Coordinates of C-alpha atoms and ligand atoms in Angstrom, one line a residue:
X1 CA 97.4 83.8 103.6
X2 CA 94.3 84.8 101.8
X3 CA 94.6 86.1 98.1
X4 CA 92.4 86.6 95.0
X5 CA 92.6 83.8 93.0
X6 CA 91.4 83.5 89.4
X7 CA 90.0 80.4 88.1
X8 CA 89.5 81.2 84.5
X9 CA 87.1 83.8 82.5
X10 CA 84.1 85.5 85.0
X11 CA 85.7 83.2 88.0
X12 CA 87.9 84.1 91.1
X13 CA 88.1 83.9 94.5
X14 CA 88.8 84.9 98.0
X15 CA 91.0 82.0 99.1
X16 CA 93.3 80.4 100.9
X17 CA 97.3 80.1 99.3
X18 CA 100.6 79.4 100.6
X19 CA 102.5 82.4 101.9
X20 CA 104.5 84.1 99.3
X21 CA 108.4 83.6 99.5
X22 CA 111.9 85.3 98.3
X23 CA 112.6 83.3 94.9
X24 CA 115.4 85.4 94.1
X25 CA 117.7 87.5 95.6
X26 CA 116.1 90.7 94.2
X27 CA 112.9 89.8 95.8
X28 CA 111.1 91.5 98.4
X29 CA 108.1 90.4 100.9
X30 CA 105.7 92.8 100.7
X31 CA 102.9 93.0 103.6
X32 CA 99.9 94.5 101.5
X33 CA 98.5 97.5 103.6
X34 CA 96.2 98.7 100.7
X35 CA 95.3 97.6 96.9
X36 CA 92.8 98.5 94.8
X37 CA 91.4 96.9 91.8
X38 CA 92.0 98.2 88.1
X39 CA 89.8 98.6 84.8
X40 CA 92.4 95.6 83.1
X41 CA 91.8 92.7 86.4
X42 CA 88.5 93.0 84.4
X43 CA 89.8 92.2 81.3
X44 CA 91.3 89.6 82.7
X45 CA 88.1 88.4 84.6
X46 CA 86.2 89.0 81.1
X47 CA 89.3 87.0 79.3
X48 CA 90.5 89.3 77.2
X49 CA 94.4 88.8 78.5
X50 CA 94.6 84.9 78.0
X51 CA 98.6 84.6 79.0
X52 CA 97.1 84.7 82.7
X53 CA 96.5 81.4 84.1
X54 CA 94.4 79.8 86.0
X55 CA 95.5 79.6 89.6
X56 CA 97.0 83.3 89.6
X57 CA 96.4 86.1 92.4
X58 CA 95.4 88.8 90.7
X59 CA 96.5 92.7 91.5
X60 CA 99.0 95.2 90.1
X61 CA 98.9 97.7 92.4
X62 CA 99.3 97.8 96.4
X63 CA 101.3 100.3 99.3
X64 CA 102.3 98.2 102.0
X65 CA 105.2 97.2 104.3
X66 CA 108.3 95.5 103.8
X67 CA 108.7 92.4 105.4
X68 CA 111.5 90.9 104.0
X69 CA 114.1 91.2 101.9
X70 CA 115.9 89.3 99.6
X71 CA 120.5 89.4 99.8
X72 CA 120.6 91.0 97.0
X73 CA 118.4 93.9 98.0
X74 CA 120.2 97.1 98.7
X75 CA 117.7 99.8 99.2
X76 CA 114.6 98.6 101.5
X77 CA 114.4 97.2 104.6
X78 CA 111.8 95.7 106.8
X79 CA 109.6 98.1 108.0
X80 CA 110.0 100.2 104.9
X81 CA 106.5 102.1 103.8
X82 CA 106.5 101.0 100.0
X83 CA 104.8 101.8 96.5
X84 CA 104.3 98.6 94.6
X85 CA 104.2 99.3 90.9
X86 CA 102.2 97.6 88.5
X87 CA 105.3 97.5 86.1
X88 CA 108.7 95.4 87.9
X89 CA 112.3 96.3 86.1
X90 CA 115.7 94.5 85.9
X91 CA 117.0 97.5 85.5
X92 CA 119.3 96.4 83.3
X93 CA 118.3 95.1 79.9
X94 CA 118.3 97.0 77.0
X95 CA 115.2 98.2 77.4
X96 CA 115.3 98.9 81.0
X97 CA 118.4 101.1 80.3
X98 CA 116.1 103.7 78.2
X99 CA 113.7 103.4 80.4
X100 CA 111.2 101.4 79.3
X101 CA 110.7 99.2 81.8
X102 CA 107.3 98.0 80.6
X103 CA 109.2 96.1 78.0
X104 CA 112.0 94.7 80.6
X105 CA 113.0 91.4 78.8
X106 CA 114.5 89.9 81.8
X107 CA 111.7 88.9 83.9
X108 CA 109.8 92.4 84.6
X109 CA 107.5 94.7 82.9
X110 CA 103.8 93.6 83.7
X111 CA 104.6 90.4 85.6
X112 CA 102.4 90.9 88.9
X113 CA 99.0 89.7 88.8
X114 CA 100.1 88.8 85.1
X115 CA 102.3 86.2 84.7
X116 CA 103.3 86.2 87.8
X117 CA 101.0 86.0 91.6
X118 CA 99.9 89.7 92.0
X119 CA 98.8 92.5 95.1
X120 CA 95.2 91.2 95.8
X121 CA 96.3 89.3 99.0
X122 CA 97.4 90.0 102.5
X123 CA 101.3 89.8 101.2
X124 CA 103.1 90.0 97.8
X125 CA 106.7 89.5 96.4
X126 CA 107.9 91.3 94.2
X127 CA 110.5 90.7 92.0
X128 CA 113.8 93.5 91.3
X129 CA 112.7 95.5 94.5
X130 CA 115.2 98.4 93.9
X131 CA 113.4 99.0 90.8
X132 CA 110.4 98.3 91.4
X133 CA 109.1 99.5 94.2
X134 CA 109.5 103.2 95.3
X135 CA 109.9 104.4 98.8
X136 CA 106.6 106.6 100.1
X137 CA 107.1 110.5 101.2
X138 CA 105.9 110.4 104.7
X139 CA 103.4 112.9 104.5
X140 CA 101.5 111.3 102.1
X141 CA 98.3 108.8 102.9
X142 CA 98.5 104.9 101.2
X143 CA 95.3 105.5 99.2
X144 CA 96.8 109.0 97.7
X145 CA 100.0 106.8 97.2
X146 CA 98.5 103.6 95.4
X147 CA 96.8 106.1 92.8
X148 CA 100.7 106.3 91.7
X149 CA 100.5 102.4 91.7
X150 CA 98.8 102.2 87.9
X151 CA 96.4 104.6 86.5
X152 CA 98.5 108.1 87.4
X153 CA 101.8 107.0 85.3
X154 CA 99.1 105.1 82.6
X155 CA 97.0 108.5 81.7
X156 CA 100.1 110.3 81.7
X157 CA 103.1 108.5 80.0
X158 CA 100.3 106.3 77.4
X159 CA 97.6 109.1 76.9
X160 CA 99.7 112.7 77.5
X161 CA 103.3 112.2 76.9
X162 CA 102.4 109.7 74.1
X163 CA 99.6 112.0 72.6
X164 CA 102.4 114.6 72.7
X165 CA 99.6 117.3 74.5
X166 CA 100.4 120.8 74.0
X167 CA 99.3 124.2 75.2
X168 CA 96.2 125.4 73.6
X169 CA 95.3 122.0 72.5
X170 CA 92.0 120.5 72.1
X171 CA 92.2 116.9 73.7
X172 CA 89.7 114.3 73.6
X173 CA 89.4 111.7 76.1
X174 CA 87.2 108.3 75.2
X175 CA 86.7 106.5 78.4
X176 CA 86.8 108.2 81.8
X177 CA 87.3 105.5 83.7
X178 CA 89.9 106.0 86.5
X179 CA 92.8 105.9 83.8
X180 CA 90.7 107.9 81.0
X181 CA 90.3 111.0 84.5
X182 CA 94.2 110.3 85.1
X183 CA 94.7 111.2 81.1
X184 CA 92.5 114.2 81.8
X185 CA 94.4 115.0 85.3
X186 CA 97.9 114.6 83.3
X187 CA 96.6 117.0 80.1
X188 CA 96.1 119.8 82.9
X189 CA 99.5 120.1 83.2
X190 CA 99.9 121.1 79.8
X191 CA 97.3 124.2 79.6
X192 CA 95.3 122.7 76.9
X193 CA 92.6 124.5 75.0
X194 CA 89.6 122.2 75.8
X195 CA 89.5 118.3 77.0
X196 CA 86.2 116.7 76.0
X197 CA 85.5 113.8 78.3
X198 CA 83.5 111.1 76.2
X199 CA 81.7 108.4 78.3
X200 CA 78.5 106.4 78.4
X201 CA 77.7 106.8 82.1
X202 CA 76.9 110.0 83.6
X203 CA 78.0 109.2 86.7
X204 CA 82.0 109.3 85.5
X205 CA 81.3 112.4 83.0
X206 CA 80.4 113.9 86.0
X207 CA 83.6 113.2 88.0
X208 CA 85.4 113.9 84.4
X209 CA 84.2 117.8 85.6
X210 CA 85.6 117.7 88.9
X211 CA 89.5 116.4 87.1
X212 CA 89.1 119.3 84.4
X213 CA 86.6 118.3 81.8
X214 CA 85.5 121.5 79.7
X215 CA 82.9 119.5 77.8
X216 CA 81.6 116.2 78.2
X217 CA 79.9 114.2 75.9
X218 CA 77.8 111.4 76.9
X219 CA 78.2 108.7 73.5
X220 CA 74.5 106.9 74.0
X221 CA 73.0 110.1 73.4
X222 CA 75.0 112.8 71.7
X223 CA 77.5 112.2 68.4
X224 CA 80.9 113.1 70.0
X225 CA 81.6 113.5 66.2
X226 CA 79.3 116.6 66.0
X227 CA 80.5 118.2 69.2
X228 CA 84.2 118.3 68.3
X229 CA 83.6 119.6 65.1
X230 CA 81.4 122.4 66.6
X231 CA 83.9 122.7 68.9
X232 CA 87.1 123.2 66.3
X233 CA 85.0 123.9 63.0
X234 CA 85.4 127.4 63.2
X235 CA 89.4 127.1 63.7
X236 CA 90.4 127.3 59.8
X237 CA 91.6 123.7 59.7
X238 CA 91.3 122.0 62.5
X239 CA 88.2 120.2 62.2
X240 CA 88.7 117.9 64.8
X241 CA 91.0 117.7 68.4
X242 CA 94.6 117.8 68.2
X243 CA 94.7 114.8 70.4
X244 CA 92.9 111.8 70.9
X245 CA 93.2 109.7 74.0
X246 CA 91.0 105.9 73.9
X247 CA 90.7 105.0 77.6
X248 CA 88.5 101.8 77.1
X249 CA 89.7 98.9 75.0
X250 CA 87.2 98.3 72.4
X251 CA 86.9 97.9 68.8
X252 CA 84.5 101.1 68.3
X253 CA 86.4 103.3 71.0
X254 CA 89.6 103.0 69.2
X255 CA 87.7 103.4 66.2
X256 CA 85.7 106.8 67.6
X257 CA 88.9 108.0 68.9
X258 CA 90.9 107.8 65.9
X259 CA 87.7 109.6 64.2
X260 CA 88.2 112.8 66.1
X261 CA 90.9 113.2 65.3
X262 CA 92.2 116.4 62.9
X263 CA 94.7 115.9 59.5
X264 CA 97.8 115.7 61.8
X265 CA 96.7 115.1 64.9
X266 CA 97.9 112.7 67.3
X267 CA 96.1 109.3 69.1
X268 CA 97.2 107.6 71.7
X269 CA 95.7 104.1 72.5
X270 CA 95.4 103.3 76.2
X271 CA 93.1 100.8 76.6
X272 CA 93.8 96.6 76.4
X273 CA 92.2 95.0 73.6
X274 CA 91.4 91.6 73.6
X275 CA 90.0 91.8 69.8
X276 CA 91.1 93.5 66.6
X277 CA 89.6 97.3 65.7
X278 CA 89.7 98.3 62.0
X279 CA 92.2 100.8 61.1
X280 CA 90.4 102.7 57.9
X281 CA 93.5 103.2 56.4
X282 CA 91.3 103.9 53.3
X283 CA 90.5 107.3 54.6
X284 CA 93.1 108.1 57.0
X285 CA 96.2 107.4 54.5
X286 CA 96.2 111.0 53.9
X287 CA 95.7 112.4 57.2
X288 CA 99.1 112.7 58.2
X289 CA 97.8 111.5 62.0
X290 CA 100.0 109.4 64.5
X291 CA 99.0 106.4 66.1
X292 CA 100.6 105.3 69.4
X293 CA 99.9 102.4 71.4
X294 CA 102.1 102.2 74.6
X295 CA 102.1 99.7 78.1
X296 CA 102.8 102.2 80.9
X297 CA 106.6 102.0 81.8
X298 CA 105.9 103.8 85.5
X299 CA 109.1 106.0 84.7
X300 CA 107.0 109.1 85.4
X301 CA 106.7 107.6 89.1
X302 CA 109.3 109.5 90.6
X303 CA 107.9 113.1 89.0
X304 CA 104.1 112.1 89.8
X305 CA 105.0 111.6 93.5
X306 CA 106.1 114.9 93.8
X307 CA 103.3 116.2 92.0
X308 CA 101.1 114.3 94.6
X309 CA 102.6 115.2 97.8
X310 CA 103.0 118.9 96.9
X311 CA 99.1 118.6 95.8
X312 CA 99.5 119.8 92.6
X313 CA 97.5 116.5 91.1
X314 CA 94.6 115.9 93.7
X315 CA 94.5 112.0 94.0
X316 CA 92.0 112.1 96.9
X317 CA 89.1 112.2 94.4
X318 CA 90.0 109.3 92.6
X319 CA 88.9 106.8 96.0
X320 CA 84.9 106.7 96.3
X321 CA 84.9 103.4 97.7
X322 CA 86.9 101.6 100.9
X323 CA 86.5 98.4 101.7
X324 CA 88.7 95.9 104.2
X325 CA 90.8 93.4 103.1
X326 CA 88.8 90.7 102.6
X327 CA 85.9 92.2 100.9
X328 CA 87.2 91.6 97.8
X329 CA 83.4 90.0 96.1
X330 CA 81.5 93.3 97.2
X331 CA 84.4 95.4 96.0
X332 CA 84.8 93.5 92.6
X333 CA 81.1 94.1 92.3
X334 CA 80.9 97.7 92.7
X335 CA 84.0 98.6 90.5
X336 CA 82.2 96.4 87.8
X337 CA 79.3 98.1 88.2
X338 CA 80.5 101.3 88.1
X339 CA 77.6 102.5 85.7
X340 CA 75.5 102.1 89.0
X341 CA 77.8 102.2 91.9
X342 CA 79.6 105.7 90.7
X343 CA 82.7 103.7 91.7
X344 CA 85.8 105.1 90.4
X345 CA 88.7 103.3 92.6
X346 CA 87.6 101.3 95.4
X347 CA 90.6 100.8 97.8
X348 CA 90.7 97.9 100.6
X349 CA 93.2 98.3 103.3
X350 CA 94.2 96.4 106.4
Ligands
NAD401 N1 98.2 100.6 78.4 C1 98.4 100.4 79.7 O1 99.5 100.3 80.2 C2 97.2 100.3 80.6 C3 97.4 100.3 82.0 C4 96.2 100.3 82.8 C5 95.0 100.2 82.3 N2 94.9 100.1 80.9 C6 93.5 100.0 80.3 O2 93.0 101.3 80.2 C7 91.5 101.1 80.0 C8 90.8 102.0 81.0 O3 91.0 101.5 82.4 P1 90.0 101.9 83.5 O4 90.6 101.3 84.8 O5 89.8 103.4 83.5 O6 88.8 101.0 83.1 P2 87.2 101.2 83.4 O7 86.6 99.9 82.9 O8 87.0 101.5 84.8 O9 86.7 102.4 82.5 C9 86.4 102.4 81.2 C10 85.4 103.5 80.9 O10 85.0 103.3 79.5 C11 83.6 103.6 79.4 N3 83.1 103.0 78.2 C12 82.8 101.7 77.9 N4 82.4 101.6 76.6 C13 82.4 102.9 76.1 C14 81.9 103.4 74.8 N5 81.5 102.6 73.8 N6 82.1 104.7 74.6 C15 82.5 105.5 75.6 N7 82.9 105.1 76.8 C16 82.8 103.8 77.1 C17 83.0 103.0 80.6 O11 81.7 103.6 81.0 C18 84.1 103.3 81.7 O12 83.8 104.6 82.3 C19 91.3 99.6 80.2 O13 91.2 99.0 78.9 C20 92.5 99.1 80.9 O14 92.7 97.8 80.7 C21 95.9 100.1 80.1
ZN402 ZN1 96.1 98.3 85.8
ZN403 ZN1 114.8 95.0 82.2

């Protein structure tokens, strides 16, 4: 089969590997029948996430069809329209139990296109199958599915549920990248006040509108710092939004994002660093805020697909970009350039 292969910081390829195969009896064959590419394969790419080695397919996310399963598999069979989730789960570690399957300590978590080979080819096994993939309403197209593969269950459980978003809050959302307009999707749900959409390209504070943006604030040009507080000043006491979402994975977004935020508000840190950010501890010591950092666990899956197929969260928006299979250099280079391209997620399908 074909798959995308990385060969170390800024290289990959489109290349040729050896079929994937059931390692385990957990394991299912996946035929991949639609993947997209995500903000952190460019980390990767960039080497910000060094435990990926060279030689890896990359890819976390992917709807296709089940071609075969492993013995010990007891709720797919071939044929079977699946939801390949960028997090796997034993289901039955400690942390699994609560949950948490992001920090599954028997062999799942963030394994695909991780530590182990990932969605960006024409098949893909994956590992605990009953847990880790999800069935797909039929209704329901594979490009509005594969939203729920990553960024829907990222924005919501890491940037809402984290950041504790409540009615009548201000939110702030630093990045609106696909996960960043997933954050700002997910805060809807909650009926709060304002959400300011902070970005440096126009192009995605303009689709941060069209997700529910009341105000957005384009960082090369305008002090996000002055708009909030215009925005809240006059609230006795709440200089600054109740809750701060970072969406980008840098030093001086985490840096900005915990700067918005009031005495006692809330951040919640979305975006993979590969270096160290400064925590002023100097002036927040007294601040009373909350810092959360989180890996997305996908347990929100379940809830978010109904939310999908009954159209209350409309994916459709999120896909500007289609591409075949084995396009995967063009579509690489528009999601990278999505300053230029206005790319948000760029799917490839069979
Ligand atoms: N924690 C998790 O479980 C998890 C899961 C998935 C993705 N992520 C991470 O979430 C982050 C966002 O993902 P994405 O797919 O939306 O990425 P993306 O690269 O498509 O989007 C990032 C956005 O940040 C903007 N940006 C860059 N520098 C900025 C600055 N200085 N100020 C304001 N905006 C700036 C870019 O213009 C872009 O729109 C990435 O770091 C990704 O790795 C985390
Ligand atoms: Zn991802
Ligand atoms: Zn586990």
């Amino acid at each position: 089969m074909r798959a995308v292969v990385y060969h170390g910081p800024g290289q990959k390829a489109w290349e040729e590997v050896p079929d994937p195969e059931i390692l385990d009896e957990g394991d299912i064959i996946v035929r991949v029948d639609a993947v997209t590419i995500c903000g952190t394969d460019l980390h990767i790419l960039k080497g910000d996430v060094p435990e990926v080695h060279q030689g890896r397919i990359l890819g976390h996310e992917a709807v296709g069809t089940v071609e075969e399963v492993g013995d010990g598999v007891h709720t797919m069979t071939p044929g079977d329209r699946v939801l390949v989730s960028c997090i796997s789960a034993c289901g039955t570690c400690r942390f699994c139990r609560e949950g948490r399957y992001g920090q599954c300590l028997c062999g799942g978590g963030w394994v695909l296109g991780h530590t182990i080979d990932g969605t960006q080819a024409e098949y893909v096994r994956v590992p605990f199958a009953d847990m880790s993939t999800y069935r797909v309403p039929g209704a329901a197209t594979d490009e509005e599915i594969l939203m729920l593969a990553d960024i829907l269950p990222t924005g919501y459980e890491v940037g809402v549920l984290a950041g504790g978003v409540r009615p009548g809050d201000v939110v702030a959302v630093v990045g609106a990248g696909p996960v960043g307009l997933a954050a700002i999707a997910g805060a809807q749900l909650y009926s709060p006040s304002h959400i300011v959409a902070i970005d440096l390209s126009d192009a995605r504070l303009e689709a941060a509108k069209h997700f529910g943006a009341d105000v957005i604030v384009n960082n090369s040009r305008q002090d996000p710092l002055e708009v909030i507080r215009e925005l809240t000043g006059d609230l006795a006491g709440r200089l600054g939004v109740d809750v701060s979402i970072e969406a980008v994975g840098t030093p001086a977004t985490f840096e900005l994002a915990v700067q918005l935020a009031r005495p006692c508000g809330r951040i919640a840190n979305i975006g993979v660093h590969g270096k160290s950010a400064t925590l002023h501890l100097d002036e927040l010591w007294s601040k009373d805020i909350t810092i959360t950092t989180g890996l997305v666990d996908t347990s929100s899956t379940p809830a978010l697909m109904r939310l999908v197929a009954s159209g209350e969260i409309d994916v459709k928006r999120f896909v500007t970009h289609h591409f075949g299979l084995d396009e995967f250099d063009e579509a690489y280079d528009v999601f990278g350039r999505a300053a230029d391209t206005g790319a948000l997620k760029v799917v490839l399908s069979r």
